[in-house]
Structures are given as C-alpha cells and as structure tokens.
C-alpha cells in the first residue's frame, strides 16, 4: 500500500522578480487565462547555463570563476541553500539570495510505492500549477522521470496528462529542479542518480528549446556532468523535431510512442498521427538512426481489445521490420486512468503480444511499470490532487 508522506519541507514559493526567460520552445497553443506569458516567468539559478551565470555574476561585479564555484556547489554537492556555499563571499551569497532564487518549484507531497523503490513527488510552480516527477530505484540504476509541460496539447486517448489540454510549457529551471530533487533523493539513500527519461507530463518535442537547454545544463562537466547517453527523450511523434534532434551535438536516446501499427488505429489513440502519419514517422526515425547510429525505442501502451490482438502484433512486427529502423519495442501494459475506458490486458495476453512481435525479429521487452499503486501513469497524481478538496491557504 502506498504511504503518503508530507514532504519534509513545504516552502511557499518565494516572491520572485519577473524577468525574461530565454530558450523556451513555444507551442502554437494560446496560453490559458491567468497563465503568465513567456516573458513574465521568474528566472532561477537552475535556468542558467554556465556562460549565462558567468555573465550575471560579472554584472554583479564578481569574478567570472565564481560561476563554476556555484555550479560545483548546487550541482556537484547538491546544496539547497546559498547560505551553505561558504566558499563564496557572504555579500555575493546575500545578493544572489535576493535576486536569483535557486529554484522556483516547491515540493507539495511525496508518495512512495513498490516498497519505497518508487517515489513520486508533486511540485507546485510559482504560478500555482502542479507537476509531478517519479524517481525509480533499481538495483543497477536510479532513474528520474521528468515532466516538461503542465498538461499536454497532444491529447492521447489513454493519457491522464492530455485530458485538460496544455496549460503551459515548463521552463528549463523547472525541469532542472526536478532532476536535482531526484539526485538529492538518491543521495539520501547513498545512491547516485544515473538515468533520466522525459516521460512525465507533456511532450518534450513541443517544448524543444527548453528541453535541449536542460540537456546542456545537466551535461556540463562543471555541474552534474550527466551524460547525454543516459538521457531518453520520449515523443508522440513530432516529426520535424525528430530531425532537429538528430542534428544536436548531444546524443540522447530517442523513444517514440507508437501504440499502433496502422494509421486508422493510431489516429484514434495519438491525435498527432493525423498531422504526422506513420510513414512519415518511420522515415524520420530511419533518418535519425542513420544520422546518429543509435537505436530507436518504440513505446507501445498495451490496451485490452484496442491494440493487443494477434493480427495487430504481427502487423507491428512487419511494420518495424520493413521500416529499416534499427529499433526495439517496449511494451508498456496500460496504467488505467479512472475516467478513461481503457483496460490493461491479462499477463498472458501481454506476454503473447510481446512474443509475436519478437517472432518477427524485433527485440521486445515488457516494462511492467513502477508505481501503479500510486497512479504513476503520467499526470495521474496531479489529476487526483486537483480533484481532491484543497486545504484553505
Ligand atoms: N509525451 C511523450 C512523453 C511523455 S508520456 C510521449 O507521449 O511519448 C511517456 C510514455 O507514457 C508514453 O509512451 C505514453 O504514451 C505513455 N503513457 C501515457 N499514458 C499512459 C498510460 N495510462 N498507461 C501507460 N502508458 C502511458
Ligand atoms: Fe501528451 Fe505523451 Fe500524454 Fe500523449 S502520452 S497526451 S503526448 S503526455
């Protein structure tokens, strides 16, 4: 049974200076009322790549090398408070505390499942939105699942995140904060964070620039020094951005949420398919593989009576074999969402489906997802939190 813990610290988000955030990829979706426009979002230290931080410190009259010291403190040692960075002059620490908050995300609640091996953290943003992050402890790795948007514009039929549409993109700093939070959780258990998957709320390739900046900040050897090969970006199939990703200097892993082997079915599950149908998606994946030499993972959320038939499995095998894409398939048994009419197949049905795809020569694994008991399908904890009566402020 899940334990519901109050996060040890539940700070109210600080009152923040409103200054422009750059590098935030936009989606052509009108922001909901009351959502701050791009230029009105607060900047925290986690928003700044090392050269930007250096410029800021120089503007404050400090030597540029202080930026590396700061990076070593907040990422290398995971310091949560400027006051602890005693290698910096007190006046600079005070100035930073007043003008550049470390983070703009406040943890609201933490839930554990799988005997504590899965931890889900709900955060509140500076403008009162909620986002969630899942940290998974395995014997050989610790993986964080990061959210990149509040809601999602794609609206896949089976996904809790897409239910209310897109509210807004997260900033780079809001994503970095989730990673740092997971790194601290891991350290608290004498473990190190080893992997990152962009499989939380939102479509990372519709928040492209901010996601790429996240990769750059995490990758910086002066900070977390997190290798791009330990990062996986999952997409519902934003074809032009798959091309862009192939041209990036960082060699991240690509996961494509396929869920169906033909357009008629995929149109009903992943509405973006009407814009970028399967043939275009496969061509983009093939080009990605050719440009990077990397294998693409195809995600397949298995739903009873929808996309789990024997003929569908054979069609999937044929599609992928004939596509020429170097790939493997991850079958994800569906995490049912209360208000949606989709169910998880039986274990026998799941294994049979995987075996049929394998028989077509496509390496296939079944990923029994973590944290089912705490509603770990993306967007579910947030949906529950929003539906529950809120305590008075
Ligand atoms: N937007 C991106 C990444 C976030 S979703 C994408 O769609 O790829 C991460 C993965 O979880 C995707 O493969 C998505 O299809 C899958 N997913 C969403 N809702 C799910 C559910 N209820 N059960 C199982 N998988 C789900
Ligand atoms: Fe968005 Fe991914 Fe959910 Fe589809 S599955 S609605 S793309 S978050």
Coordinates of C-alpha atoms and ligand atoms in Angstrom, one line a residue:
X1 CA 0.0 0.0 0.0
X2 CA 1.3 3.4 -0.8
X3 CA 2.4 5.6 2.1
X4 CA 1.5 9.3 1.8
X5 CA 4.2 11.5 3.2
X6 CA 4.1 15.1 3.7
X7 CA 7.2 16.5 2.1
X8 CA 9.7 17.4 4.9
X9 CA 9.9 20.9 3.7
X10 CA 6.9 22.6 2.1
X11 CA 8.1 26.1 1.4
X12 CA 5.8 28.6 -0.2
X13 CA 7.2 29.7 -3.5
X14 CA 9.2 32.9 -2.9
X15 CA 8.0 36.1 -4.4
X16 CA 10.1 36.3 -7.4
X17 CA 11.4 39.0 -9.7
X18 CA 9.7 38.8 -13.1
X19 CA 12.3 38.9 -15.8
X20 CA 12.5 37.3 -19.2
X21 CA 13.3 33.6 -19.7
X22 CA 15.1 32.7 -22.9
X23 CA 15.4 29.5 -24.7
X24 CA 11.9 28.3 -24.1
X25 CA 10.4 26.5 -27.0
X26 CA 6.9 27.5 -27.8
X27 CA 3.9 25.5 -28.9
X28 CA 1.4 27.3 -31.1
X29 CA -1.3 27.0 -28.4
X30 CA -2.8 30.0 -26.9
X31 CA -2.0 30.1 -23.1
X32 CA -4.9 29.5 -20.7
X33 CA -6.2 32.6 -19.0
X34 CA -4.1 33.6 -15.9
X35 CA -1.0 31.8 -17.2
X36 CA 2.0 34.1 -17.2
X37 CA 3.4 34.8 -20.7
X38 CA 6.8 33.7 -21.5
X39 CA 8.5 37.0 -20.7
X40 CA 6.8 37.1 -17.2
X41 CA 8.2 33.9 -15.8
X42 CA 10.8 34.1 -13.0
X43 CA 14.4 33.1 -13.5
X44 CA 16.1 30.9 -11.0
X45 CA 19.7 29.7 -10.9
X46 CA 18.6 26.4 -12.5
X47 CA 17.5 28.3 -15.6
X48 CA 21.0 29.4 -16.3
X49 CA 23.7 27.7 -18.4
X50 CA 27.2 28.3 -17.1
X51 CA 28.0 31.1 -19.6
X52 CA 24.8 32.9 -18.6
X53 CA 25.5 32.5 -14.9
X54 CA 29.0 33.8 -15.5
X55 CA 27.6 37.0 -17.3
X56 CA 25.2 37.5 -14.4
X57 CA 28.0 37.3 -11.8
X58 CA 30.2 39.6 -13.8
X59 CA 27.3 42.1 -14.0
X60 CA 27.1 41.9 -10.2
X61 CA 30.8 42.8 -10.0
X62 CA 32.0 39.3 -9.1
X63 CA 34.8 37.5 -11.0
X64 CA 33.5 35.0 -13.6
X65 CA 35.1 32.0 -11.9
X66 CA 32.5 32.3 -9.2
X67 CA 30.0 30.7 -11.6
X68 CA 32.0 27.5 -11.6
X69 CA 32.1 27.5 -7.8
X70 CA 28.3 28.0 -7.8
X71 CA 27.8 25.1 -10.2
X72 CA 30.1 22.9 -8.2
X73 CA 28.0 23.8 -5.1
X74 CA 24.5 23.5 -6.4
X75 CA 25.1 20.5 -8.8
X76 CA 28.2 18.8 -7.6
X77 CA 27.3 19.0 -3.9
X78 CA 23.6 19.4 -4.4
X79 CA 23.5 22.3 -2.0
X80 CA 20.0 23.6 -1.4
X81 CA 20.8 27.0 0.1
X82 CA 23.1 29.8 -0.9
X83 CA 24.0 30.2 2.8
X84 CA 25.8 26.9 2.7
X85 CA 28.1 27.9 -0.1
X86 CA 30.7 29.2 2.3
X87 CA 33.4 29.3 -0.4
X88 CA 31.6 32.3 -1.8
X89 CA 31.8 35.8 -0.2
X90 CA 28.9 36.5 2.2
X91 CA 27.9 39.6 0.2
X92 CA 27.6 37.7 -3.0
X93 CA 25.5 35.0 -1.3
X94 CA 23.2 37.6 0.0
X95 CA 22.9 39.3 -3.3
X96 CA 22.1 36.0 -5.1
X97 CA 19.6 35.0 -2.4
X98 CA 17.8 38.3 -3.0
X99 CA 17.9 38.3 -6.8
X100 CA 18.3 34.8 -8.1
X101 CA 16.3 32.1 -6.3
X102 CA 17.9 28.6 -6.6
X103 CA 14.5 27.1 -7.6
X104 CA 11.0 28.2 -8.4
X105 CA 9.4 24.8 -7.7
X106 CA 8.1 23.9 -4.2
X107 CA 7.6 20.2 -3.2
X108 CA 4.0 19.7 -2.1
X109 CA 3.8 16.0 -1.4
X110 CA 5.7 12.8 -1.8
X111 CA 4.3 9.3 -2.2
X112 CA 6.1 6.0 -2.1
X113 CA 5.3 2.7 -3.7
X114 CA 7.0 -0.6 -4.5
X115 CA 8.4 -0.9 -1.0
X116 CA 9.9 2.6 -1.3
X117 CA 11.6 1.9 -4.6
X118 CA 9.4 4.3 -6.5
X119 CA 8.9 7.8 -5.2
X120 CA 6.6 10.3 -6.7
X121 CA 7.0 14.0 -6.0
X122 CA 4.3 16.6 -6.6
X123 CA 5.6 20.1 -7.1
X124 CA 3.8 23.5 -7.1
X125 CA 5.1 26.1 -9.6
X126 CA 5.4 29.8 -8.9
X127 CA 2.1 30.4 -10.6
X128 CA 0.1 27.7 -8.7
X129 CA 0.4 24.9 -11.3
X130 CA 1.2 21.3 -10.3
X131 CA 3.7 19.0 -11.9
X132 CA 5.0 15.6 -11.0
X133 CA 8.3 13.7 -11.0
X134 CA 8.9 10.0 -10.4
X135 CA 12.2 8.6 -9.1
X136 CA 12.7 4.9 -9.5
X137 CA 15.3 2.9 -7.6
X138 CA 16.6 -0.2 -9.3
X139 CA 19.5 -2.5 -8.2
X140 CA 21.7 -1.2 -11.0
X141 CA 20.4 2.3 -11.6
X142 CA 18.3 5.2 -10.4
X143 CA 16.1 6.8 -13.0
X144 CA 14.1 10.0 -12.8
X145 CA 11.0 10.6 -15.0
X146 CA 10.8 14.3 -15.6
X147 CA 7.7 16.4 -16.7
X148 CA 8.2 19.1 -19.3
X149 CA 4.8 20.7 -19.5
X150 CA 1.7 21.4 -17.4
X151 CA -0.8 19.3 -19.3
X152 CA -0.2 18.4 -22.9
X153 CA -1.6 19.6 -26.2
X154 CA -1.4 16.2 -28.0
X155 CA -4.3 14.6 -26.0
X156 CA -3.7 10.9 -26.4
X157 CA -6.8 8.9 -25.7
X158 CA -5.4 6.9 -22.8
X159 CA -3.3 9.5 -21.1
X160 CA -4.3 11.5 -17.9
X161 CA -1.9 14.4 -18.8
X162 CA -3.6 15.2 -22.0
X163 CA -7.1 15.3 -20.5
X164 CA -7.2 19.1 -19.9
X165 CA -5.1 20.2 -22.8
X166 CA -1.9 22.2 -22.4
X167 CA -1.6 24.9 -19.7
X168 CA 2.0 25.9 -20.4
X169 CA 5.5 24.7 -21.1
X170 CA 7.8 24.3 -18.1
X171 CA 10.9 26.4 -18.1
X172 CA 14.3 24.7 -18.1
X173 CA 14.8 25.7 -14.5
X174 CA 11.6 23.9 -13.5
X175 CA 12.9 20.7 -15.3
X176 CA 16.4 21.0 -13.8
X177 CA 14.8 21.4 -10.3
X178 CA 13.0 18.0 -10.8
X179 CA 16.3 16.4 -11.7
X180 CA 18.2 17.9 -8.7
X181 CA 15.3 16.8 -6.4
X182 CA 15.7 13.3 -7.6
X183 CA 19.5 13.5 -7.3
X184 CA 19.0 14.5 -3.6
X185 CA 16.6 11.7 -3.0
X186 CA 19.1 9.3 -4.4
X187 CA 21.9 10.7 -2.3
X188 CA 19.7 10.4 0.8
X189 CA 19.8 6.6 0.1
X190 CA 23.5 6.6 -0.6
X191 CA 22.8 6.1 -4.3
X192 CA 23.5 8.3 -7.4
X193 CA 21.0 9.4 -10.0
X194 CA 22.1 7.6 -13.2
X195 CA 19.3 8.0 -15.8
X196 CA 16.7 10.5 -16.9
X197 CA 13.7 9.8 -19.0
X198 CA 11.5 12.6 -20.4
X199 CA 8.4 10.5 -19.8
X200 CA 6.5 12.5 -17.3
X201 CA 3.8 15.1 -18.1
X202 CA 4.0 16.7 -21.5
X203 CA 5.5 16.4 -24.9
X204 CA 9.2 17.3 -24.8
X205 CA 9.5 17.9 -28.6
X206 CA 6.8 20.6 -28.2
X207 CA 8.9 22.3 -25.6
X208 CA 12.1 21.7 -27.6
X209 CA 14.4 24.6 -26.8
X210 CA 13.8 24.4 -23.1
X211 CA 14.4 20.6 -23.2
X212 CA 17.6 21.0 -25.1
X213 CA 18.8 23.6 -22.7
X214 CA 18.0 21.1 -19.9
X215 CA 20.3 18.6 -21.6
X216 CA 23.1 21.1 -21.9
X217 CA 22.9 22.2 -18.3
X218 CA 22.8 18.6 -17.0
X219 CA 25.7 17.7 -19.3
X220 CA 28.0 20.5 -18.1
X221 CA 31.1 18.9 -16.6
X222 CA 31.3 21.8 -14.1
X223 CA 27.8 20.7 -12.8
X224 CA 26.1 17.4 -12.8
X225 CA 28.2 16.0 -15.6
X226 CA 25.2 13.9 -16.7
X227 CA 26.0 12.0 -19.9
X228 CA 23.6 12.5 -22.8
X229 CA 23.5 8.8 -23.4
X230 CA 21.8 8.4 -20.0
X231 CA 19.0 10.7 -21.2
X232 CA 16.0 9.4 -23.1
X233 CA 13.6 11.8 -24.8
X234 CA 10.1 10.3 -25.5
X235 CA 7.9 11.7 -28.1
X236 CA 4.4 11.0 -29.5
X237 CA 5.9 11.7 -33.0
X238 CA 6.7 15.4 -33.6
X239 CA 8.4 14.5 -36.9
X240 CA 10.2 17.8 -37.7
X241 CA 11.8 17.9 -34.2
X242 CA 13.0 14.3 -34.6
X243 CA 15.0 15.7 -37.5
X244 CA 16.3 18.5 -35.3
X245 CA 17.2 16.1 -32.5
X246 CA 19.3 14.1 -34.9
X247 CA 21.4 17.2 -35.6
X248 CA 22.0 18.1 -32.0
X249 CA 25.5 17.8 -30.5
X250 CA 24.2 15.8 -27.6
X251 CA 23.5 12.1 -28.4
X252 CA 20.4 11.5 -26.3
X253 CA 18.3 8.3 -26.7
X254 CA 15.0 8.6 -28.6
X255 CA 11.8 6.8 -27.7
X256 CA 8.8 7.1 -30.0
X257 CA 5.4 6.4 -28.6
X258 CA 3.9 4.3 -31.4
X259 CA 1.0 2.4 -29.8
X260 CA -0.5 1.2 -33.2
X261 CA 0.9 -0.2 -36.4
X262 CA -1.6 1.5 -38.8
X263 CA -2.9 5.0 -39.3
X264 CA -6.6 4.1 -38.8
X265 CA -5.9 2.9 -35.2
X266 CA -3.1 5.4 -34.4
X267 CA -5.3 8.3 -35.4
X268 CA -7.7 7.4 -32.6
X269 CA -5.0 6.9 -30.0
X270 CA -2.5 9.6 -30.8
X271 CA -4.2 12.5 -32.5
X272 CA -0.9 13.9 -33.7
X273 CA -0.8 11.0 -36.1
X274 CA -3.2 12.9 -38.4
X275 CA -0.6 15.5 -38.8
X276 CA 2.4 13.1 -39.0
X277 CA 1.2 9.7 -40.1
X278 CA 3.1 6.5 -39.5
X279 CA 5.0 6.5 -42.9
X280 CA 6.4 10.0 -42.2
X281 CA 7.2 9.0 -38.6
X282 CA 9.1 5.9 -39.7
X283 CA 11.0 7.9 -42.3
X284 CA 12.1 10.4 -39.6
X285 CA 13.1 7.5 -37.3
X286 CA 15.1 5.9 -40.1
X287 CA 16.9 9.2 -40.8
X288 CA 17.5 9.6 -37.1
X289 CA 19.1 6.2 -36.9
X290 CA 21.3 6.8 -40.0
X291 CA 22.5 10.2 -38.7
X292 CA 23.2 9.1 -35.1
X293 CA 23.9 5.3 -35.4
X294 CA 21.5 4.9 -32.5
X295 CA 18.7 2.5 -31.9
X296 CA 15.2 3.9 -31.5
X297 CA 12.9 2.5 -28.8
X298 CA 9.2 2.2 -29.8
X299 CA 6.8 2.5 -26.8
X300 CA 3.6 0.6 -27.1
X301 CA 1.0 1.1 -24.4
X302 CA -1.0 -2.2 -24.5
X303 CA -4.7 -1.8 -24.1
X304 CA -7.2 -4.7 -23.9
X305 CA -9.3 -5.1 -27.0
X306 CA -7.8 -2.0 -28.6
X307 CA -4.3 -2.7 -29.8
X308 CA -3.4 -6.0 -28.3
X309 CA -4.7 -8.5 -30.9
X310 CA -2.6 -11.2 -32.6
X311 CA -3.0 -9.6 -36.0
X312 CA -2.0 -6.2 -34.6
X313 CA 1.1 -7.7 -33.1
X314 CA 2.0 -9.3 -36.5
X315 CA 1.3 -6.0 -38.2
X316 CA 3.6 -4.2 -35.8
X317 CA 6.4 -6.7 -36.4
X318 CA 6.0 -6.4 -40.1
X319 CA 5.9 -2.5 -40.0
X320 CA 9.1 -2.3 -37.9
X321 CA 11.0 -5.0 -39.9
X322 CA 10.2 -3.3 -43.2
X323 CA 10.8 0.2 -41.9
X324 CA 14.6 -0.5 -41.8
X325 CA 14.8 1.4 -38.5
X326 CA 17.3 -0.1 -36.0
X327 CA 14.9 -0.4 -33.1
X328 CA 13.4 -2.3 -30.2
X329 CA 9.9 -2.3 -28.7
X330 CA 9.0 -1.6 -25.1
X331 CA 5.5 -2.9 -24.4
X332 CA 4.0 -0.9 -21.5
X333 CA 0.9 -2.6 -20.1
X334 CA -1.6 0.2 -19.7
X335 CA -1.9 2.1 -16.4
X336 CA -5.7 2.5 -16.4
X337 CA -6.9 6.1 -15.8
X338 CA -10.2 6.3 -13.8
X339 CA -12.2 8.4 -16.2
X340 CA -10.9 6.7 -19.4
X341 CA -12.4 3.5 -20.8
X342 CA -9.2 1.6 -21.4
X343 CA -8.0 -1.5 -19.5
X344 CA -4.8 -3.5 -19.1
X345 CA -4.7 -6.9 -20.8
X346 CA -4.0 -10.0 -18.8
X347 CA -0.5 -11.0 -18.1
X348 CA -0.8 -14.0 -20.5
X349 CA -2.2 -11.6 -23.2
X350 CA 0.7 -9.2 -22.7
X351 CA 3.4 -11.9 -23.0
X352 CA 1.7 -13.4 -26.0
X353 CA 1.7 -10.0 -27.8
X354 CA 5.4 -9.4 -27.0
X355 CA 6.3 -12.9 -28.2
X356 CA 4.5 -12.4 -31.5
X357 CA 6.4 -9.1 -32.1
X358 CA 9.7 -10.9 -31.1
X359 CA 8.9 -13.7 -33.6
X360 CA 9.0 -11.0 -36.4
X361 CA 12.6 -10.4 -35.4
X362 CA 12.1 -7.2 -33.4
X363 CA 13.7 -7.2 -29.9
X364 CA 10.8 -6.6 -27.5
X365 CA 10.7 -6.1 -23.7
X366 CA 7.7 -5.8 -21.5
X367 CA 8.0 -2.9 -19.0
X368 CA 5.7 -3.6 -16.0
X369 CA 5.6 0.0 -14.9
X370 CA 6.6 1.1 -11.5
X371 CA 4.3 2.8 -9.0
X372 CA 0.9 1.6 -10.4
X373 CA -0.5 1.8 -6.9
X374 CA 0.3 5.5 -6.6
X375 CA -1.1 6.2 -10.1
X376 CA 2.3 6.6 -11.7
X377 CA 1.0 6.9 -15.2
X378 CA 2.0 10.4 -16.2
X379 CA -0.4 13.1 -15.0
X380 CA -2.4 10.9 -12.6
X381 CA -1.2 12.2 -9.3
X382 CA -1.7 15.7 -10.5
X383 CA -5.2 14.9 -11.7
X384 CA -6.0 13.3 -8.3
X385 CA -4.6 16.3 -6.4
X386 CA -6.6 18.8 -8.5
X387 CA -9.8 16.8 -7.9
X388 CA -9.3 16.5 -4.1
X389 CA -10.6 19.2 -1.8
X390 CA -7.7 21.6 -1.1
X391 CA -6.9 22.9 2.3
X392 CA -7.5 26.6 2.8
X393 CA -4.3 28.6 2.2
Ligands
LIG1 N1 4.6 12.9 -24.4 C1 5.7 12.0 -24.5 C2 6.4 11.6 -23.2 C3 5.5 11.5 -22.0 S1 4.4 10.1 -21.9 C4 5.1 10.7 -25.2 O1 3.9 10.6 -25.4 O2 6.0 9.9 -25.6 C5 5.6 8.8 -21.6 C6 5.0 7.5 -22.1 O3 3.9 7.0 -21.3 C7 4.5 7.5 -23.5 O4 4.9 6.4 -24.2 C8 3.0 7.5 -23.3 O5 2.3 7.0 -24.4 C9 2.9 6.6 -22.1 N2 1.6 6.7 -21.4 C10 0.8 7.7 -21.2 N3 -0.3 7.4 -20.5 C11 -0.2 6.1 -20.2 C12 -1.0 5.1 -19.5 N4 -2.1 5.5 -19.0 N5 -0.5 3.9 -19.4 C13 0.6 3.5 -20.0 N6 1.4 4.3 -20.6 C14 1.0 5.6 -20.8
LIG2 FE1 0.9 14.1 -24.2 FE2 2.5 12.0 -24.2 FE3 0.2 12.0 -22.8 FE4 0.2 11.9 -25.4 S1 1.0 10.3 -24.0 S2 -1.1 13.2 -24.1 S3 1.9 13.2 -26.0 S4 2.0 13.3 -22.4

